[in-house]
Amino acid sequence: MPTVLKSAVITPLLKKTGLDPDCLSNYRPISNLLLISKLIERTVATQTVTHFTDNDLFVPVQSAYRSGHSTETALVRVFNDLLLSVDRDNCSALVLLDLSAAFDTVDHQILLGWLFNQFGVIEGALDWNYFSDQFHFVFVNGVSSMSASVTTSAPQGSVLGPLLFTSYTVPVYHIACRHGECSHFYADDTQFSV
């Protein structure tokens, strides 16, 4: 993938209306990519989703970024897990985790290893150099920052970002299963009921 197609213009958007626009932590960085880049990503995403679906690789309790899954399915799942616990006369606790800047924490080398070792994505597919030579710059009010190299992250605003992020968090699901915990995932929000 040519380097020019891996350049992202970052547009900072307020996370919620009413937040203080002078506080930088109130902004979400949205990556704006070239149309051709998004088309290539969409093709790769379609093939990846087909591979994950055909091989039953999706986490069954992930409700974000999947067709037929939504906030409603997340809410119903968590509520059902708690009701089942009550029906068994168990005391339950719900632990809610929301990762701060979650998409920005994705380590490319760990993700590539996970895609190869756990998801069966062959090396040839990983060699298209999606992560190498990525860079971005911020553009606000007609002024651009200097560009910077991207060494971690699943870019918000990209087509592949959500799929890569949810793939990256699969080990958390396996850890919860090993310990017998009920879990549910919605994007970067994780719920454990014990």
XYZ file of N, CA, C and O in Angstrom, residues 9 14 16 20 27 37 47 64 76 90 99 112 115 118 140 143 147 152 161 166-167:
84
model
N -5.539 12.910 7.805
C -5.747 14.262 8.318
C -6.619 14.101 9.558
O -7.723 13.574 9.490
N -15.395 17.492 19.215
C -15.822 17.404 20.605
C -16.545 16.087 20.832
O -17.385 15.686 20.021
N -18.738 15.373 23.160
C -20.149 15.639 23.446
C -20.379 17.137 23.372
O -19.509 17.926 23.735
N -16.276 21.674 27.430
C -15.411 22.842 27.307
C -14.505 22.689 26.084
O -13.653 21.806 26.039
N -11.761 16.264 23.192
C -11.836 16.031 21.749
C -11.500 14.586 21.402
O -10.681 13.949 22.057
N -8.056 5.105 -0.345
C -7.594 4.378 0.828
C -8.756 3.680 1.525
O -8.665 2.514 1.915
N -13.198 -8.962 3.223
C -12.539 -10.264 3.191
C -12.243 -10.766 4.604
O -12.400 -11.948 4.901
N -20.360 -4.393 19.091
C -20.075 -3.203 18.282
C -19.428 -3.594 16.957
O -18.732 -4.602 16.861
N -29.291 -6.148 26.316
C -30.056 -7.371 26.546
C -29.153 -8.473 27.099
O -29.518 -9.189 28.036
N -27.691 -16.281 43.194
C -26.341 -15.759 43.379
C -26.388 -14.247 43.557
O -27.265 -13.573 43.012
N -12.082 1.994 28.478
C -10.681 2.304 28.240
C -10.520 3.714 27.701
O -11.203 4.108 26.765
N -0.496 -7.677 14.840
C -0.113 -8.521 13.702
C 0.166 -9.956 14.145
O -0.241 -10.917 13.485
N -3.209 -11.572 14.875
C -3.930 -11.901 13.639
C -3.346 -13.150 12.981
O -4.079 -13.990 12.457
N -3.631 -16.354 16.090
C -4.949 -16.735 16.606
C -6.055 -16.680 15.558
O -7.059 -17.366 15.691
N -6.788 22.236 11.654
C -7.828 22.988 12.362
C -7.837 24.426 11.867
O -6.781 25.067 11.794
N -5.249 25.574 9.358
C -3.836 25.468 9.725
C -3.490 24.000 9.973
O -4.214 23.291 10.665
N 3.528 16.759 10.216
C 3.091 15.369 10.227
C 3.954 14.560 11.190
O 5.114 14.878 11.423
N 1.449 3.392 16.936
C 0.388 2.618 17.579
C -0.931 3.218 17.151
O -0.983 4.358 16.728
N -10.168 0.294 11.283
C -9.894 0.588 12.693
C -10.757 -0.184 13.674
O -10.235 -0.856 14.574
N -11.322 -4.452 17.754
C -12.044 -5.554 18.390
C -11.235 -6.854 18.316
O -11.301 -7.665 19.241
N -10.450 -7.037 17.272
C -9.571 -8.210 17.186
C -8.497 -8.146 18.263
O -8.128 -9.166 18.848
